[in-house]
Coordinates of C-alpha atoms in Angstrom, one line a residue:
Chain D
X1 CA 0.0 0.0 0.0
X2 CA 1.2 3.3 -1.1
X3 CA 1.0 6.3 1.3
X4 CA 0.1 9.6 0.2
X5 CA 1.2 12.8 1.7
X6 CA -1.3 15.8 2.6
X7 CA -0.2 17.6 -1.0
X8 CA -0.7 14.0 -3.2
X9 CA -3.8 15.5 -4.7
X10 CA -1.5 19.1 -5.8
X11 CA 1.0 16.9 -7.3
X12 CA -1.6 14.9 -9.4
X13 CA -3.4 18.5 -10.4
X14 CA -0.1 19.5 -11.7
X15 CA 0.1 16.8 -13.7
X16 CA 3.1 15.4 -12.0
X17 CA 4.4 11.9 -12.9
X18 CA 4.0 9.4 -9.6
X19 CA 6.5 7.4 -8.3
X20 CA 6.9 4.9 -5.8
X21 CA 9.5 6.0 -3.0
X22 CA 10.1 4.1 0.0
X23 CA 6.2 3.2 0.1
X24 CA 5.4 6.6 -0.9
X25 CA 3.9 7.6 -3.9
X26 CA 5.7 10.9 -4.9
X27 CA 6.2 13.4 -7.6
X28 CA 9.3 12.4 -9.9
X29 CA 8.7 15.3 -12.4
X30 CA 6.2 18.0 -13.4
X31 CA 7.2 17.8 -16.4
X32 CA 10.5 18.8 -17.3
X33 CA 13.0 17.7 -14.9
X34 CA 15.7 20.0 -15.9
X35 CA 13.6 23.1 -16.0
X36 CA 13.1 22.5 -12.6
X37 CA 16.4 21.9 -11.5
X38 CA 17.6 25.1 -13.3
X39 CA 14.7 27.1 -11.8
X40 CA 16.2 25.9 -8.4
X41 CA 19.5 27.1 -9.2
X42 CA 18.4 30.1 -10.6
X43 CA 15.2 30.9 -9.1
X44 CA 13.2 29.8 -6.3
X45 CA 11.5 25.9 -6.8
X46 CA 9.7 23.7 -4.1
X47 CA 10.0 19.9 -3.2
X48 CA 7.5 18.5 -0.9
X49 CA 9.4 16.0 1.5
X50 CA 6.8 15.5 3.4
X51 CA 7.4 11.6 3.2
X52 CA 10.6 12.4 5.8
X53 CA 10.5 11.0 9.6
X54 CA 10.4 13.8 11.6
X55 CA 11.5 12.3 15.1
X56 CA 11.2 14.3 18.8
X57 CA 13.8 13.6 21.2
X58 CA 12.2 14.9 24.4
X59 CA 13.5 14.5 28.3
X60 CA 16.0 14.8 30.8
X61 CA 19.0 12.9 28.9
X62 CA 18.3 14.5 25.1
X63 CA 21.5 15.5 25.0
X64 CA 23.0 13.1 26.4
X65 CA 21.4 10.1 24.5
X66 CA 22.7 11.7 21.0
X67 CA 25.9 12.4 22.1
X68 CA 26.2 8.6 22.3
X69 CA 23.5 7.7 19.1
X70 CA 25.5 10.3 16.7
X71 CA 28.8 9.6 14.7
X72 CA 28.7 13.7 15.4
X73 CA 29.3 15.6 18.5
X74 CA 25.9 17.4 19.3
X75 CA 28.2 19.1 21.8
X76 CA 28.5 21.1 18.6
X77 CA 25.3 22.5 19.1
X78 CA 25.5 24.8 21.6
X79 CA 22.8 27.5 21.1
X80 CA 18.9 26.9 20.8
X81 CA 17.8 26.6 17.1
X82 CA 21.1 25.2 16.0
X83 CA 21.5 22.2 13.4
X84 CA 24.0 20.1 12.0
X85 CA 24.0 16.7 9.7
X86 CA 25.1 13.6 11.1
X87 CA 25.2 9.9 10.4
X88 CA 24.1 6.9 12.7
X89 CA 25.8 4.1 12.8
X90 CA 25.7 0.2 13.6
X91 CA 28.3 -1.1 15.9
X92 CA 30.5 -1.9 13.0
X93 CA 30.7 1.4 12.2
X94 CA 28.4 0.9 9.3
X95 CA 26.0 3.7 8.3
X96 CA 22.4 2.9 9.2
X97 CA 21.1 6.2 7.8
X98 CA 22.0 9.8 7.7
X99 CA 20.3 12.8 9.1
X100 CA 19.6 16.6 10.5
X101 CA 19.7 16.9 14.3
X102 CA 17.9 20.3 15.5
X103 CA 18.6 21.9 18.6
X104 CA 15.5 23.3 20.2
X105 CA 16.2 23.4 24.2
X106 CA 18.3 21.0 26.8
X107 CA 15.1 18.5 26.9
X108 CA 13.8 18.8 22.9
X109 CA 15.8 17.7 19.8
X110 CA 14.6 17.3 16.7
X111 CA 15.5 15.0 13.9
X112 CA 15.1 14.0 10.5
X113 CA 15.9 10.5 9.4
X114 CA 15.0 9.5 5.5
X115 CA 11.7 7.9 4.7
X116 CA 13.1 4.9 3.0
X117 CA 14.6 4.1 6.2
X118 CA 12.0 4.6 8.5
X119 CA 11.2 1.1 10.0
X120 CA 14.6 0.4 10.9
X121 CA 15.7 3.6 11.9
X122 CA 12.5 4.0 14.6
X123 CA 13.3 0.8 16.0
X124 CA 17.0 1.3 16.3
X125 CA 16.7 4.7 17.7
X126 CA 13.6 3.5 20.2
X127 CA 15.8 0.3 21.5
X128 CA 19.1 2.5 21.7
X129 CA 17.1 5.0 24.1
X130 CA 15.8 2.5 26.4
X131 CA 18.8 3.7 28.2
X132 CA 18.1 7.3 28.6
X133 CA 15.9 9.4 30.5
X134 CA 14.1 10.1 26.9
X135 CA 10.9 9.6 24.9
X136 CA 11.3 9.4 21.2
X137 CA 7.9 10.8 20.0
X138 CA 7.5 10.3 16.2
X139 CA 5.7 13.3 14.4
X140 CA 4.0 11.5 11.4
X141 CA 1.1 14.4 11.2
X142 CA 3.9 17.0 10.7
X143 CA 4.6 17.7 6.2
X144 CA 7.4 19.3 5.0
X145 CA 7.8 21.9 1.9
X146 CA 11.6 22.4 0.8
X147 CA 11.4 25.9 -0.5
X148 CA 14.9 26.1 -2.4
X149 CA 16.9 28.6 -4.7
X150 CA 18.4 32.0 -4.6
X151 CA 14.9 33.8 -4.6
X152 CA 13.7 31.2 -2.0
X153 CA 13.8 32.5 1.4
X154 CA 12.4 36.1 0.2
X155 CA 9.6 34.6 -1.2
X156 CA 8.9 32.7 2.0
X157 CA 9.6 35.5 3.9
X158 CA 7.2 37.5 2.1
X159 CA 4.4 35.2 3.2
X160 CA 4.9 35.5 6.7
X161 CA 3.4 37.8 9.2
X162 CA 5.3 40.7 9.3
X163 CA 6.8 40.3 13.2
X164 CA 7.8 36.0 12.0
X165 CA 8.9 37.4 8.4
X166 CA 11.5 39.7 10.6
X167 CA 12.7 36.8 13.1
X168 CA 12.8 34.4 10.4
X169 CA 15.0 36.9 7.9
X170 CA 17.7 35.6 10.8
X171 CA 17.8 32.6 10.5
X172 CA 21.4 31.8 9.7
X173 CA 22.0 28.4 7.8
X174 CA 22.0 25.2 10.1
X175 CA 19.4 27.3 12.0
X176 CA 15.9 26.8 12.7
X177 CA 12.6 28.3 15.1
X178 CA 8.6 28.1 15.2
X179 CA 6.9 30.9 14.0
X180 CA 3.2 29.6 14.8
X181 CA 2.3 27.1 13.1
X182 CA 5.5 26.7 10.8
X183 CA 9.3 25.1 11.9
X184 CA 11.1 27.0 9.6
X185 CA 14.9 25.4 8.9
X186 CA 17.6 27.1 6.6
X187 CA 18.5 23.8 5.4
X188 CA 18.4 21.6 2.4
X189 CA 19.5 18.9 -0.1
X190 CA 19.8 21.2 -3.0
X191 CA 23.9 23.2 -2.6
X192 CA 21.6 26.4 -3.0
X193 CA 20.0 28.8 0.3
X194 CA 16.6 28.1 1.3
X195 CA 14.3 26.7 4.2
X196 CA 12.6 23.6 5.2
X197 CA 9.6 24.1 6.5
X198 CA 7.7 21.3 9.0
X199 CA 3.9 22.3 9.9
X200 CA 0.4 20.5 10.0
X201 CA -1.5 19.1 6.9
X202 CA -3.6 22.3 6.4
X203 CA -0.9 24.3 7.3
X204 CA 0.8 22.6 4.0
X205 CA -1.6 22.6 1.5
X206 CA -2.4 26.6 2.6
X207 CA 1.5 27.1 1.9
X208 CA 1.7 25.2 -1.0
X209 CA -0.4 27.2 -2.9
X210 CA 0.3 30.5 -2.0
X211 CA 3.9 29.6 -2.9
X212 CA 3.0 28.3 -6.5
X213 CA 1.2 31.5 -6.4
X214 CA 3.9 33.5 -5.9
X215 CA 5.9 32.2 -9.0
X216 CA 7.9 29.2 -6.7
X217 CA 8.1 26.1 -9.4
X218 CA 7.1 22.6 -8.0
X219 CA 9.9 19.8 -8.4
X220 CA 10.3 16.5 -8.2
X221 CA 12.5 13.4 -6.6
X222 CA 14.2 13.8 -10.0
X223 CA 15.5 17.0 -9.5
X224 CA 16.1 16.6 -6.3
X225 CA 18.5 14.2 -7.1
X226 CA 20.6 15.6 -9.5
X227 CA 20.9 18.8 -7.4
X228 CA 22.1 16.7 -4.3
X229 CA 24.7 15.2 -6.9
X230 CA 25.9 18.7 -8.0
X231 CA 25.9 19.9 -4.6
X232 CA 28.2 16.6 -3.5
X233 CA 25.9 15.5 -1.0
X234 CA 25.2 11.8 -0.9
X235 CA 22.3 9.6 -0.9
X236 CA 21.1 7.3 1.3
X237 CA 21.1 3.8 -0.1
X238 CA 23.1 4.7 -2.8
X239 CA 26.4 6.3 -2.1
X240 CA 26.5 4.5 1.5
X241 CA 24.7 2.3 3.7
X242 CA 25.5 -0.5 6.6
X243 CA 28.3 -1.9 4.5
X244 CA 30.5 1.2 4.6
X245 CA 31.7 3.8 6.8
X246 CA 31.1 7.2 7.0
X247 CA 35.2 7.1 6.2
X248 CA 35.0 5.6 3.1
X249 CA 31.8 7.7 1.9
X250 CA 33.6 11.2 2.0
X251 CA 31.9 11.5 5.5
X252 CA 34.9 12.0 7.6
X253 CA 34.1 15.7 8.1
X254 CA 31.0 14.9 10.6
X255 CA 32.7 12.2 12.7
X256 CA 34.8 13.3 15.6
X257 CA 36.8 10.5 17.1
X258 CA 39.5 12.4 18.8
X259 CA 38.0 13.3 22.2
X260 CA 36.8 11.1 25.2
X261 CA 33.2 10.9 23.7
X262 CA 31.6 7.1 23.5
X263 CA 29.1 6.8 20.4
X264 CA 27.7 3.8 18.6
X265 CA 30.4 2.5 16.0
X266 CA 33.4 4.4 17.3
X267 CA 35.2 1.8 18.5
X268 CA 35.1 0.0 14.8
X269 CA 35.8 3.9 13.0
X270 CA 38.8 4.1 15.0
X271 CA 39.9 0.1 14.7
X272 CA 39.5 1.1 10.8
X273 CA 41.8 4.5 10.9
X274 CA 44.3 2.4 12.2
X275 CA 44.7 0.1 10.0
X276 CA 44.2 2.2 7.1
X277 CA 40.8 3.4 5.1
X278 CA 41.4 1.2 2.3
X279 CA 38.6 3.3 0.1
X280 CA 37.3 6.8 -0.4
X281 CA 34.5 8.6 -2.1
X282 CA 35.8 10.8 -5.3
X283 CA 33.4 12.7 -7.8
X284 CA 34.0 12.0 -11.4
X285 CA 33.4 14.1 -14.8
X286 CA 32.9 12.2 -17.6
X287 CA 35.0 14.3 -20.1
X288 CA 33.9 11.5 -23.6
X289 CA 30.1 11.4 -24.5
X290 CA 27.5 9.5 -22.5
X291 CA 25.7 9.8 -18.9
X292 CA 27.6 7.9 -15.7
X293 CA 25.5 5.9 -13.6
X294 CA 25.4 4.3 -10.4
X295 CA 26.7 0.6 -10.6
X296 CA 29.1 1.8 -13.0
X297 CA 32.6 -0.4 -13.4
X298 CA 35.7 2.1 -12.5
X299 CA 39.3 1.7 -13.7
X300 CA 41.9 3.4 -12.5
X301 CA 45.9 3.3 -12.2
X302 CA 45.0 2.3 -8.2
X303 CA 42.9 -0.5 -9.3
X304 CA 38.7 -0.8 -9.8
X305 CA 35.7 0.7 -8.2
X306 CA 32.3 1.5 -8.7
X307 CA 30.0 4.7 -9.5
X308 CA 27.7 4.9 -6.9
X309 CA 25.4 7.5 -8.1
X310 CA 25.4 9.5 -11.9
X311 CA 23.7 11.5 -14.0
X312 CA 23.6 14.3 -16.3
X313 CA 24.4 17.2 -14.4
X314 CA 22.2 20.0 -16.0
X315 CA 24.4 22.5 -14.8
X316 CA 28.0 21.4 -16.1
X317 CA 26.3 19.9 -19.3
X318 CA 28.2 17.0 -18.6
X319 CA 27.9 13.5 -17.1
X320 CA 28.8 13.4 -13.8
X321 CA 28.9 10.5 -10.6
X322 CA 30.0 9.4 -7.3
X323 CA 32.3 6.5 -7.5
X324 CA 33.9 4.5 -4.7
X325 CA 37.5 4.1 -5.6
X326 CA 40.8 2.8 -3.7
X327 CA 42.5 5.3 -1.7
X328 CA 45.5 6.1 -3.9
X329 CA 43.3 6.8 -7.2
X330 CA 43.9 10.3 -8.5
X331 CA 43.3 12.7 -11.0
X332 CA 41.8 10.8 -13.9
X333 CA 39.9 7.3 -14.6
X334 CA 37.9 5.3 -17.1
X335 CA 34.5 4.2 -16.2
X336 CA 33.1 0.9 -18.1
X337 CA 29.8 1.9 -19.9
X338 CA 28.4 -0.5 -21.9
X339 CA 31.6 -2.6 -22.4
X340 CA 33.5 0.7 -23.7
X341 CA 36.2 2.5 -21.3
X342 CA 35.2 6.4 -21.3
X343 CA 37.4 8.7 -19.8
X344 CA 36.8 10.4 -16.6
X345 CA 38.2 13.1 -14.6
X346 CA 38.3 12.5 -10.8
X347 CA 37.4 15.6 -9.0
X348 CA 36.5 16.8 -5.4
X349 CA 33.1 17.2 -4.9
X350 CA 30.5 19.3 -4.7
X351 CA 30.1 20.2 -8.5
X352 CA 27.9 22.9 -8.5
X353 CA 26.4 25.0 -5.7
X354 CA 25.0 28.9 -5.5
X355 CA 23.7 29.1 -9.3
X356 CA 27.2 27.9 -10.8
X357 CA 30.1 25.3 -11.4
X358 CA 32.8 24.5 -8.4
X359 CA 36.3 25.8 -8.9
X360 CA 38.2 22.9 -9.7
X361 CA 35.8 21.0 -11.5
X362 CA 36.4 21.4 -15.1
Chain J
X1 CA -3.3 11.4 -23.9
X2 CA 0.1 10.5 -26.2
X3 CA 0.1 11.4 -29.6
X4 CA 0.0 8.3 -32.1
X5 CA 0.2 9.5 -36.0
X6 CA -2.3 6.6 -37.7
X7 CA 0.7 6.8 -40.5
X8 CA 2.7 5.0 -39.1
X9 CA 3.6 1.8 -37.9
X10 CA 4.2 1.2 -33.7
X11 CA 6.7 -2.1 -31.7
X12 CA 6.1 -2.9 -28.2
X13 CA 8.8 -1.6 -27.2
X14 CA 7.9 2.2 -28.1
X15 CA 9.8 2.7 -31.6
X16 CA 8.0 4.1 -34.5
X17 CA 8.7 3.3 -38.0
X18 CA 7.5 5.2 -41.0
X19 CA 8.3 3.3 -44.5
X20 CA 8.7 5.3 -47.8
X21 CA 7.4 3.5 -51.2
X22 CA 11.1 2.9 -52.0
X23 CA 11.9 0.7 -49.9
X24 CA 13.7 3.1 -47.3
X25 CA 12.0 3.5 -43.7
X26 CA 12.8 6.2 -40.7
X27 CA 12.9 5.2 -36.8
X28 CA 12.2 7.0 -33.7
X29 CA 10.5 6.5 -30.4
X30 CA 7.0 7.1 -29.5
X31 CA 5.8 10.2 -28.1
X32 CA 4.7 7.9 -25.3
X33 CA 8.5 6.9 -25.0
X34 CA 10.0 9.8 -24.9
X35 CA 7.5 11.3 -22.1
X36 CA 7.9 8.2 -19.9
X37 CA 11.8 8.6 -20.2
X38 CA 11.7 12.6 -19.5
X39 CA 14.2 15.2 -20.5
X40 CA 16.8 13.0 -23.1
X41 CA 20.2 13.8 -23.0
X42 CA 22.3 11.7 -24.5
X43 CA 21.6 9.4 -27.5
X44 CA 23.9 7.1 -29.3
X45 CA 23.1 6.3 -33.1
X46 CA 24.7 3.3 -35.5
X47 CA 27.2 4.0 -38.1
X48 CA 26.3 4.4 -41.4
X49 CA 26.4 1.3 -42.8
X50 CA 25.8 -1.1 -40.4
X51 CA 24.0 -4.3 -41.3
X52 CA 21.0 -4.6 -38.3
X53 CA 18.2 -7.6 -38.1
X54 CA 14.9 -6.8 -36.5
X55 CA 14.7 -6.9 -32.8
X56 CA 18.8 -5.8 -32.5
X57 CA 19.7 -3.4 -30.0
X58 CA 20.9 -0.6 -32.4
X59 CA 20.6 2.7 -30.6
X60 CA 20.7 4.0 -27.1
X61 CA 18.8 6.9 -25.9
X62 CA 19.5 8.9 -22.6
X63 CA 17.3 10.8 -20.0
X64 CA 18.3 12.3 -16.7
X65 CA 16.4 9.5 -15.6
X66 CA 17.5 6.2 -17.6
X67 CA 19.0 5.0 -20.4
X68 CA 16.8 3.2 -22.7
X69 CA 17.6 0.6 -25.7
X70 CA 16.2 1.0 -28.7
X71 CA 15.5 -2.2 -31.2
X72 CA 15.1 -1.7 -34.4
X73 CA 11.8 -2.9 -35.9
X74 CA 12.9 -3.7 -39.2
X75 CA 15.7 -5.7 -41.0
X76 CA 17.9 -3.9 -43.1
X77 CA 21.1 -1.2 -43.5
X78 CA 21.6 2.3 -41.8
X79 CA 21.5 5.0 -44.7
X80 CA 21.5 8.1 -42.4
X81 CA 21.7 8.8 -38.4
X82 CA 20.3 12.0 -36.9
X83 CA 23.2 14.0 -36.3
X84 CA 21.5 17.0 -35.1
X85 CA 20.9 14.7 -31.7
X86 CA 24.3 14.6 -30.9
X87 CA 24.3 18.5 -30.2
X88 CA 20.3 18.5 -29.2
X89 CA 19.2 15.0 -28.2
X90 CA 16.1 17.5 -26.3
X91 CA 14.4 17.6 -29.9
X92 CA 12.8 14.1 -29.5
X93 CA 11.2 15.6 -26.5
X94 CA 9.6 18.1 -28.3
X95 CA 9.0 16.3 -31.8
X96 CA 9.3 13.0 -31.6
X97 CA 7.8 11.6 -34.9
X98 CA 9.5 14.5 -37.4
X99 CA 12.7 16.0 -36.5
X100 CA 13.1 13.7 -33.6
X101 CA 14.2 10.9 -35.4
X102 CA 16.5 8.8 -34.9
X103 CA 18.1 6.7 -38.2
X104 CA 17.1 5.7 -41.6
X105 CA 17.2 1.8 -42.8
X106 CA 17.5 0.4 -46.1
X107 CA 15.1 -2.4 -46.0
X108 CA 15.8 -6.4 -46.5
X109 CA 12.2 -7.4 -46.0
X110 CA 9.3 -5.1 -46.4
X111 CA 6.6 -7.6 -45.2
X112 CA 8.2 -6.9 -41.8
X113 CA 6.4 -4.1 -41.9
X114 CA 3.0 -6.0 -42.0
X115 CA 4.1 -7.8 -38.8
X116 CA 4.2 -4.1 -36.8
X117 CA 1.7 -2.7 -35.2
X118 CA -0.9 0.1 -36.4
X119 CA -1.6 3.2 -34.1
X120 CA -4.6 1.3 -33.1
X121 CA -2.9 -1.8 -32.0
X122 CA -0.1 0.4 -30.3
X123 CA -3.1 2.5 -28.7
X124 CA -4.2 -0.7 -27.2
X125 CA -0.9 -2.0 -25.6
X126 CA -0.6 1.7 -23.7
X127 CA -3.7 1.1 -22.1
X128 CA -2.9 -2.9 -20.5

């Protein structure tokens, strides 16, 4: 059985094309895919993530009880309406999902865990907090519109109450606060500015169409994924899961080991540092004709690996991928498509972010 | 609703084929095809030349999305390939039956033409 968000009947009078997403059934396109990936980089477009576990930590030991869940230090949060993106691992140091953490007061943290995850996630998270002094109160009434782009927040903004539009105009990125009804975020999955915004069904649906209204474009999972690509961010499922570390996904940045902390999986991240992180995660540019994707065979002078996502990357106007590659592999590559070796460039990601192409890239 | 021109003649598989009187007969994908497969962006042709049998995967077409096969319909030898893809594979989105085509065969057999389907026929597999 499918489940449909509060805004399934927008999507379908927009003429959107339905998917099925982690037992969702979601918009994949509007219609053109790459218009609406270009109106996010250049305008102001609008993804409805409402599918997403929203997750309350509430009680005494919030704190305290991700401190030890988190591959991150939520020590890093240290002012109210703070965020940061972490992963959650598995004993072995494997990643069992990756997520936003929000800040909101010493007993009430909220997070964010993907949708195609959700069943393990909730019972990992409930049977690590038997532990702590904590309830974990899942928020499935709450939807969520990602309103992304350049011209984003200022159209948001211009929606609001006057005295919320002011407080929310704030809002640095990796913050968040509740203005009524709304849990505005200045986050994203999209390498441009914008908010994510949590509130109630109606609330949605009310928002929703005041921001199509206001000129904001509706997009799809399929631009959603090939703006996460440009902007180097990875993808659940895809570019890592329980098999790998967040070492060998080109996570290392959001795992601190080097202080008396305990967390789940640290013991294994640090066994693995010593003996050596045998693989990393690299972008890749195609630079012959064709379109990378994941599953890809990967040559290079260090020996093989594997694309682990690809696409057509709209804003290069090239061909461009994840790939899992041994440790010493550098500079450039061939990646097997369709029996025929095409040459790549290997490339530190992101690709694209703020409206343009990366230094570095090509 | 897709577009399907009664002139021509449909596969399963979503390629169009529209036969001239001598003997010579253009490819391409349905309008159905190319809306499934959203926003092309890559396509690659056969050479010139090459000798293809019905049902051979010939030509490769590209969206954001997928990449898609494409078997040719009919037996025969390429004359011409669209080259105006290469730069634009976007026009089989927007006309998929004229300058969205794909390559032009020489055809062996021109009763396998009678074992295609009409529009009707292709109407009817769209809607199972």
């Amino acid at each position: 059985m499918s489940q449909h968000t509060p805004l399934y009947s927008a999507h379908v009078a927009a003429g959107a094309r339905m998917v099925d997403f982690g037992g969702w059934e979601m918009p994949i396109n509007y219609g053109s895919q790459i218009e609406e990936h270009n109106k996010v980089r250049k305008g102001a477009g609008m993804f409805d993530v409402s599918h997403m576990t929203v997750v309350d930590i509430n009680g005494a030991q919030a704190r305290i009880f991700l401190s030890y869940l988190l591959a991150n230090d939520v020590a890093k949060l240290k002012t109210p309406g703070r965020a940061f993106y972490s992963c959650m691992l598995n004993e072995e140091g494997g990643v069992i999902d990756d997520l936003i953490t929000y800040f909101l007061d010493e007993t009430f943290f909220r997070v964010v865990v993907n949708a195609a995850t959700h069943d393990k996630d909730m019972a990992w998270i409930n049977s690590q907090a038997r532990a702590f002094d904590v309830k974990v109160n899942e928020r499935p009434e709450l939807a969520m519109i990602a309103v992304q782009g350049p011209e984003a927040r200022q159209t948001v903004l211009s929606l609001l109450p006057e005295s919320d539009a002011e407080l929310a105009a704030g809002i640095k990125p990796f913050g968040a606060g509740q203005f009524g009804d709304l849990f505005i975020a200045r986050t994203g999955y999209t390498g441009e500015d914008g908010f994510e915004i949590s509130l109630s069904a109606g609330a949605a649906t009310r928002l929703w169409d005041q921001l199509l209204a206001a000129g904001v474009m509706p997009c799809g999972l399929g631009a959603r994924d090939t703006l996460r690509l440009e902007a180097g961010m990875n993808l659940y499922g895809q570019d890592m899961d329980e098999s790998v570390t967040p070492l060998e996904s080109g996570l290392g940045w959001t795992v601190v080991l080097n202080d008396e902390r305990a967390f789940v999986g640290k013991d294994a991240l640090l066994k693995q540092k010593e003996r050596g992180v045998e693989q990393k995660l690299v972008g890749l540019v195609l630079q012959d004709r064709g379109v990378l994707r994941p599953g890809q065979r990967v040559v290079t002078g260090a020996g093989e690996g594997v694309t682990t996502s690809g696409s057509f990357s709209p804003t290069l106007q090239k061909a461009i991928a994840f790939a899992r590659v041994p440790k010493d592999a550098t500079q450039t590559c061939q990646v097997d498509i369709r029996g025929k070796l095409l040459n790549c460039s290997i490339v530190r990601p992101p690709f694209a972010r703020n409206g343009t192409v990366c230094e570095g890239i090509i | 609703m897709s577009n399907i021109p009664t002139h021509l003649k449909y596969t399963e598989s979503h390629e169009w084929v529209n036969a001239d009187e001598d003997g010579n007969a253009l490819i391409g994908i349905t309008d159905h095809a190319q809306e499934a497969l959203g926003d092309l962006v890559f396509v690659e042709l056969p050479a010139v030349g090459d000798e293809i049998s019905q049902g051979d995967p010939v030509a490769v077409v590209e969206s954001v999305k997928a990449a898609s096969d494409i078997f040719t319909p009919v037996s025969g030898r390429i004359i011409a390939v669209n080259e105006d893809l290469d730069a634009d594979p976007a026009i089989i989105n927007a006309d998929p039956y004229n300058d969205g085509w794909l390559f032009e065969i020489e055809l062996i057999d021109s009763e396998e033409l009678d074992g295609l389907k009409d529009a009707e026929a292709y109407e009817e597999t769209l809607e199972d």
